[in-house]
mmCIF file of C-alpha atoms in Angstrom:
data_model
loop_
_atom_site.group_PDB
_atom_site.id
_atom_site.type_symbol
_atom_site.label_atom_id
_atom_site.label_comp_id
_atom_site.label_asym_id
_atom_site.label_seq_id
_atom_site.Cartn_x
_atom_site.Cartn_y
_atom_site.Cartn_z
ATOM 1 C CA MET U 1389 -45.553 -20.044 43.369
ATOM 2 C CA LYS U 1390 -42.247 -21.527 44.367
ATOM 3 C CA ARG U 1391 -40.359 -19.817 41.564
ATOM 4 C CA ALA U 1392 -42.061 -16.341 42.494
ATOM 5 C CA LEU U 1393 -40.973 -16.733 46.187
ATOM 6 C CA GLN U 1394 -37.449 -17.590 45.162
ATOM 7 C CA SER U 1395 -37.216 -14.639 42.665
ATOM 8 C CA LYS U 1396 -38.065 -12.311 45.769
ATOM 9 C CA ASN U 1397 -35.855 -14.154 48.029
ATOM 10 C CA LYS U 1398 -38.725 -15.206 50.294
ATOM 11 C CA PHE U 1399 -38.989 -18.950 49.746
ATOM 12 C CA LYS U 1400 -36.952 -19.672 52.904
ATOM 13 C CA PHE U 1401 -39.562 -17.961 55.019
ATOM 14 C CA VAL U 1402 -42.016 -20.718 53.791
ATOM 15 C CA ASP U 1403 -39.896 -23.916 53.773
ATOM 16 C CA GLY U 1404 -38.758 -23.232 57.361
ATOM 17 C CA SER U 1405 -35.159 -22.607 56.675
ATOM 18 C CA ILE U 1406 -35.346 -19.267 58.194
ATOM 19 C CA LYS U 1407 -36.521 -19.571 61.994
ATOM 20 C CA ASN U 1408 -38.770 -17.001 63.395
ATOM 21 C CA PRO U 1409 -36.727 -14.889 65.906
ATOM 22 C CA GLY U 1410 -37.899 -13.643 69.218
ATOM 23 C CA PRO U 1411 -39.702 -10.293 69.816
ATOM 24 C CA SER U 1412 -36.531 -8.991 71.209
ATOM 25 C CA HIS U 1413 -34.440 -9.799 68.298
ATOM 26 C CA HIS U 1414 -33.384 -6.673 66.135
ATOM 27 C CA LEU U 1415 -34.556 -8.556 62.991
ATOM 28 C CA TYR U 1416 -37.893 -9.424 64.371
ATOM 29 C CA ASP U 1417 -39.948 -6.754 62.669
ATOM 30 C CA SER U 1418 -38.164 -7.496 59.214
ATOM 31 C CA CYS U 1419 -39.110 -11.130 59.606
ATOM 32 C CA VAL U 1420 -42.587 -10.566 60.332
ATOM 33 C CA ARG U 1421 -43.046 -8.253 57.449
ATOM 34 C CA CYS U 1422 -41.364 -10.596 55.003
ATOM 35 C CA ASN U 1423 -43.562 -13.574 56.269
ATOM 36 C CA THR U 1424 -46.655 -11.315 55.957
ATOM 37 C CA THR U 1425 -45.687 -10.508 52.457
ATOM 38 C CA ALA U 1426 -45.164 -14.135 51.708
ATOM 39 C CA PHE U 1427 -48.295 -15.195 53.112
ATOM 40 C CA GLY U 1428 -50.197 -12.545 51.192
ATOM 41 C CA TRP U 1429 -48.875 -13.802 47.951
ATOM 42 C CA ILE U 1430 -49.641 -17.457 48.637
ATOM 43 C CA THR U 1431 -53.216 -16.542 49.748
ATOM 44 C CA ARG U 1432 -54.011 -14.735 46.420
ATOM 45 C CA THR U 1433 -53.134 -17.869 44.437
ATOM 46 C CA LEU U 1434 -55.669 -19.999 46.465
ATOM 47 C CA SER U 1435 -59.274 -20.604 45.727
ATOM 48 C CA GLN U 1436 -61.767 -18.673 47.648
ATOM 49 C CA GLU U 1437 -62.827 -21.549 49.721
ATOM 50 C CA ILE U 1438 -59.376 -22.578 50.783
ATOM 51 C CA ALA U 1439 -58.119 -18.858 51.208
ATOM 52 C CA GLN U 1440 -60.918 -18.199 53.567
ATOM 53 C CA SER U 1441 -60.100 -21.137 55.764
ATOM 54 C CA ILE U 1442 -56.410 -20.153 56.357
ATOM 55 C CA ILE U 1443 -56.552 -16.205 56.236
ATOM 56 C CA TYR U 1444 -56.599 -16.184 60.007
ATOM 57 C CA PHE U 1445 -53.962 -18.691 60.689
ATOM 58 C CA GLU U 1446 -50.486 -17.224 61.649
ATOM 59 C CA ASN U 1447 -48.658 -20.482 61.260
ATOM 60 C CA ALA U 1448 -48.794 -24.053 59.951
ATOM 61 C CA LEU U 1449 -49.603 -25.711 63.048
ATOM 62 C CA PHE U 1450 -53.004 -24.087 63.433
ATOM 63 C CA ARG U 1451 -53.771 -25.232 59.736
ATOM 64 C CA ILE U 1452 -52.428 -28.695 60.617
ATOM 65 C CA SER U 1453 -54.843 -29.021 63.522
ATOM 66 C CA ASP U 1454 -57.534 -27.722 61.424
ATOM 67 C CA LEU U 1455 -56.794 -30.369 58.519
ATOM 68 C CA LEU U 1456 -56.577 -33.293 60.963
ATOM 69 C CA GLN U 1457 -60.073 -32.275 62.437
ATOM 70 C CA GLU U 1458 -61.419 -32.056 58.873
ATOM 71 C CA ILE U 1459 -59.934 -35.373 57.809
ATOM 72 C CA HIS U 1460 -61.138 -37.219 60.974
ATOM 73 C CA SER U 1461 -64.638 -36.042 60.691
ATOM 74 C CA ILE U 1462 -65.155 -36.187 56.760
ATOM 75 C CA LYS U 1463 -68.083 -38.496 55.685
ATOM 76 C CA GLN U 1464 -69.133 -39.406 52.025
ATOM 77 C CA GLY U 1465 -72.782 -38.371 52.589
ATOM 78 C CA ASP U 1466 -74.585 -37.680 49.348
ATOM 79 C CA ARG U 1467 -71.296 -37.495 47.410
ATOM 80 C CA SER U 1468 -70.237 -40.034 44.868
ATOM 81 C CA VAL U 1469 -67.124 -42.374 45.852
ATOM 82 C CA SER U 1470 -65.132 -40.269 43.393
ATOM 83 C CA ALA U 1471 -66.242 -36.884 44.717
ATOM 84 C CA TYR U 1472 -65.796 -38.073 48.210
ATOM 85 C CA HIS U 1473 -62.309 -39.428 47.296
ATOM 86 C CA THR U 1474 -61.315 -36.107 45.778
ATOM 87 C CA LYS U 1475 -62.270 -34.037 48.727
ATOM 88 C CA LEU U 1476 -60.393 -36.370 50.934
ATOM 89 C CA LYS U 1477 -57.209 -36.270 48.728
ATOM 90 C CA THR U 1478 -57.368 -32.586 48.680
ATOM 91 C CA LEU U 1479 -57.308 -32.311 52.467
ATOM 92 C CA TRP U 1480 -54.581 -35.130 52.714
ATOM 93 C CA GLU U 1481 -52.325 -33.584 49.952
ATOM 94 C CA GLU U 1482 -52.483 -30.269 51.819
ATOM 95 C CA LEU U 1483 -51.486 -31.914 55.098
ATOM 96 C CA LYS U 1484 -48.648 -33.814 53.552
ATOM 97 C CA ALA U 1485 -47.355 -30.431 52.224
ATOM 98 C CA LEU U 1486 -47.536 -28.998 55.714
ATOM 99 C CA ARG U 1487 -46.206 -31.858 57.664
ATOM 100 C CA GLU U 1488 -43.234 -33.506 56.078
ATOM 101 C CA THR U 1489 -42.520 -37.131 56.505
ATOM 102 C CA PRO U 1490 -39.565 -37.525 59.134
ATOM 103 C CA SER U 1491 -36.411 -38.946 57.662
ATOM 104 C CA CYS U 1492 -33.120 -40.225 59.316
ATOM 105 C CA THR U 1493 -30.424 -37.648 59.874
ATOM 106 C CA CYS U 1494 -27.695 -39.934 60.865
ATOM 107 C CA ASN U 1495 -24.277 -39.134 59.265
ATOM 108 C CA VAL U 1496 -23.891 -43.096 58.697
ATOM 109 C CA LYS U 1497 -25.923 -44.349 55.958
ATOM 110 C CA CYS U 1498 -29.180 -45.624 57.633
ATOM 111 C CA ILE U 1499 -30.223 -49.271 56.975
ATOM 112 C CA CYS U 1500 -33.364 -49.548 59.081
ATOM 113 C CA LYS U 1501 -35.666 -48.210 56.391
ATOM 114 C CA PHE U 1502 -37.196 -45.795 58.741
ATOM 115 C CA ALA U 1503 -38.375 -43.488 55.897
ATOM 116 C CA ASN U 1504 -40.142 -46.228 54.009
ATOM 117 C CA THR U 1505 -41.964 -47.300 57.336
ATOM 118 C CA ALA U 1506 -43.002 -43.816 58.050
ATOM 119 C CA LYS U 1507 -44.315 -43.390 54.480
ATOM 120 C CA ARG U 1508 -46.128 -46.700 54.816
ATOM 121 C CA ASN U 1509 -47.796 -45.643 58.135
ATOM 122 C CA LYS U 1510 -49.063 -42.618 56.461
ATOM 123 C CA GLU U 1511 -50.438 -44.392 53.570
ATOM 124 C CA VAL U 1512 -52.148 -46.907 56.005
ATOM 125 C CA GLY U 1513 -53.889 -43.912 57.874
ATOM 126 C CA TYR U 1514 -55.120 -42.463 54.553
ATOM 127 C CA VAL U 1515 -56.651 -45.766 53.512
ATOM 128 C CA ILE U 1516 -58.286 -45.966 56.980
ATOM 129 C CA PHE U 1517 -59.652 -42.491 57.020
ATOM 130 C CA PHE U 1518 -60.986 -43.140 53.395
ATOM 131 C CA LEU U 1519 -62.874 -46.341 54.463
ATOM 132 C CA LYS U 1520 -64.222 -44.872 57.676
ATOM 133 C CA GLY U 1521 -65.980 -42.038 55.805
ATOM 134 C CA LEU U 1522 -67.700 -44.428 53.318
ATOM 135 C CA ASN U 1523 -71.457 -44.732 53.608
ATOM 136 C CA ASP U 1524 -73.217 -47.671 55.358
ATOM 137 C CA GLN U 1525 -73.911 -49.501 52.104
ATOM 138 C CA TYR U 1526 -70.121 -49.950 51.736
ATOM 139 C CA ASN U 1527 -69.646 -52.051 54.823
ATOM 140 C CA THR U 1528 -69.273 -55.157 52.855
ATOM 141 C CA VAL U 1529 -66.294 -53.736 50.777
ATOM 142 C CA ARG U 1530 -64.913 -51.854 53.860
ATOM 143 C CA SER U 1531 -64.710 -55.149 55.812
ATOM 144 C CA HIS U 1532 -63.213 -57.026 52.965
ATOM 145 C CA ILE U 1533 -60.416 -54.365 52.482
ATOM 146 C CA LEU U 1534 -59.694 -54.175 56.370
ATOM 147 C CA MET U 1535 -59.184 -57.863 56.392
ATOM 148 C CA MET U 1536 -56.516 -57.953 53.768
ATOM 149 C CA GLU U 1537 -52.971 -58.395 54.912
ATOM 150 C CA PRO U 1538 -51.130 -56.321 54.256
ATOM 151 C CA LEU U 1539 -53.701 -53.349 53.830
ATOM 152 C CA PRO U 1540 -53.936 -52.324 50.155
ATOM 153 C CA SER U 1541 -52.847 -48.974 48.824
ATOM 154 C CA ILE U 1542 -55.345 -46.085 48.516
ATOM 155 C CA SER U 1543 -55.608 -46.683 44.946
ATOM 156 C CA LYS U 1544 -56.735 -50.309 45.304
ATOM 157 C CA ALA U 1545 -59.277 -49.343 48.174
ATOM 158 C CA PHE U 1546 -60.625 -46.589 45.895
ATOM 159 C CA SER U 1547 -60.940 -49.096 43.092
ATOM 160 C CA HIS U 1548 -62.892 -51.716 45.246
ATOM 161 C CA ALA U 1549 -65.216 -48.897 46.448
ATOM 162 C CA LEU U 1550 -65.972 -47.723 42.768
ATOM 163 C CA GLN U 1551 -66.765 -51.508 41.802
ATOM 164 C CA GLN U 1552 -69.202 -51.635 44.817
ATOM 165 C CA GLU U 1553 -70.763 -48.443 43.829
ATOM 166 C CA THR U 1554 -71.328 -49.676 40.322
ATOM 167 C CA GLN U 1555 -73.249 -52.677 41.608
ATOM 168 C CA LEU U 1556 -75.338 -50.601 43.932
ATOM 169 C CA THR U 1557 -76.279 -47.961 41.276
ATOM 170 C CA ASN U 1558 -76.502 -50.136 38.169
ATOM 171 C CA PRO U 1559 -80.192 -51.380 37.963
ATOM 172 C CA ILE U 1560 -79.100 -54.191 35.560
ATOM 173 C CA ILE U 1561 -76.493 -55.734 37.749
ATOM 174 C CA GLN U 1562 -79.006 -55.246 40.755
ATOM 175 C CA LYS U 1563 -81.760 -57.092 38.794
ATOM 176 C CA SER U 1564 -79.299 -59.870 37.777
ATOM 177 C CA ILE U 1565 -78.349 -60.348 41.591
ATOM 178 C CA VAL U 1566 -81.806 -60.381 42.532
ATOM 179 C CA LEU U 1567 -82.950 -62.879 39.804
ATOM 180 C CA ALA U 1568 -80.078 -65.132 40.669
ATOM 181 C CA THR U 1569 -80.763 -65.190 44.363
ATOM 182 C CA THR U 1570 -84.368 -65.715 43.590
ATOM 183 C CA ASN U 1571 -83.601 -68.627 41.244
ATOM 184 C CA ASP U 1572 -81.316 -70.284 43.701
ATOM 185 C CA THR U 1573 -83.997 -70.076 46.443
ATOM 186 C CA ALA U 1574 -86.621 -71.468 44.163
ATOM 187 C CA ASN U 1575 -84.510 -74.516 43.056
ATOM 188 C CA ASN U 1576 -83.691 -75.395 46.565
ATOM 189 C CA TRP U 1577 -87.362 -75.134 47.604
ATOM 190 C CA LYS U 1578 -88.313 -77.443 44.636
ATOM 191 C CA GLU U 1579 -85.668 -80.093 45.444
ATOM 192 C CA ASN U 1580 -86.559 -79.956 49.254
ATOM 193 C CA PHE U 1581 -90.342 -80.137 48.463
ATOM 194 C CA ALA U 1582 -89.878 -82.925 45.923
ATOM 195 C CA GLY U 1583 -87.965 -85.014 48.313
ATOM 196 C CA ARG U 1584 -90.479 -84.636 50.996
ATOM 197 C CA GLY U 1585 -93.454 -85.006 48.744
ATOM 198 C CA GLY U 1586 -92.190 -88.102 47.114
ATOM 199 C CA GLY U 1587 -91.878 -89.715 50.388
ATOM 200 C CA PHE U 1588 -95.081 -88.603 51.558
ATOM 201 C CA ALA U 1589 -96.949 -89.836 48.433
ATOM 202 C CA SER U 1590 -95.314 -93.208 48.584
ATOM 203 C CA ARG U 1591 -96.039 -93.673 52.383
ATOM 204 C CA SER U 1592 -99.565 -92.480 51.657
ATOM 205 C CA ARG U 1593 -100.071 -94.978 48.958
ATOM 206 C CA GLY U 1594 -98.606 -97.811 50.775
ATOM 207 C CA LYS U 1595 -100.584 -96.995 53.724
ATOM 208 C CA SER U 1596 -103.890 -96.968 51.690
ATOM 209 C CA PHE U 1597 -103.060 -100.241 49.838
ATOM 210 C CA GLY U 1598 -102.315 -102.019 53.129
ATOM 211 C CA GLN U 1599 -105.323 -100.761 54.776
ATOM 212 C CA GLY U 1600 -107.457 -101.903 51.736
ATOM 213 C CA ASN U 1601 -106.223 -105.389 51.845
ATOM 214 C CA THR U 1602 -106.861 -105.807 55.524
ATOM 215 C CA SER U 1603 -110.365 -104.320 55.119
ATOM 216 C CA ASN U 1604 -111.315 -106.782 52.410
ATOM 217 C CA SER U 1605 -110.026 -109.813 54.046
ATOM 218 C CA ASN U 1606 -112.151 -109.254 57.091
ATOM 219 C CA LYS U 1607 -115.357 -108.769 55.057
ATOM 220 C CA VAL U 1608 -117.960 -111.939 55.510
ATOM 221 C CA CYS U 1609 -120.984 -112.531 53.321
ATOM 222 C CA THR U 1610 -124.104 -112.547 55.240
ATOM 223 C CA PHE U 1611 -125.810 -115.087 52.895
ATOM 224 C CA TYR U 1612 -122.974 -117.662 52.654
ATOM 225 C CA GLY U 1613 -121.305 -116.984 55.798
ATOM 226 C CA LYS U 1614 -117.865 -116.718 54.260
#
């Protein structure tokens, strides 16, 4: 698409090099016509779903606003982790294309690493949006990732979520976890019961034996009087 626009000398209308003049400018009508032509070419290359979502937008600001709203509200729902991540990534990549990361424009070489910081902040936002949209059964992995310092990349967060999904959907793993938990509970119960039971039995036997001796020593024969 970029090559096609460049071949028609229309790419500068897309990358922002040519600013839209005011209605009173003598080139205003020509710019509107070129912008409409470029917009039509781009729209025809998009899928029907995406094309319908942008066909009524006159500039990128409206689309950016719409994308931000979609990203903030997207939820996993009945999607798999992979399908949910793909949907979010599609929206995020489109937002990145429309909203470039700011960079330093100083004449002197910058040493504050502003560009790296801005890029990192965007990545952190991406990870947070991804975790926020996961279903409730992923609360454990969500909390675990959010407690990491520094916050991992989206690739690592996605990998952790996939591992959790495997544990939730694999019946063999679920059965192993249940059996392990059941065995641990049973062993703890046996140890505690054996300790209490042994002491009770010993005390019971000791008490019975003592009572028996005391009872026999107090008995008196009615014939001999002893």
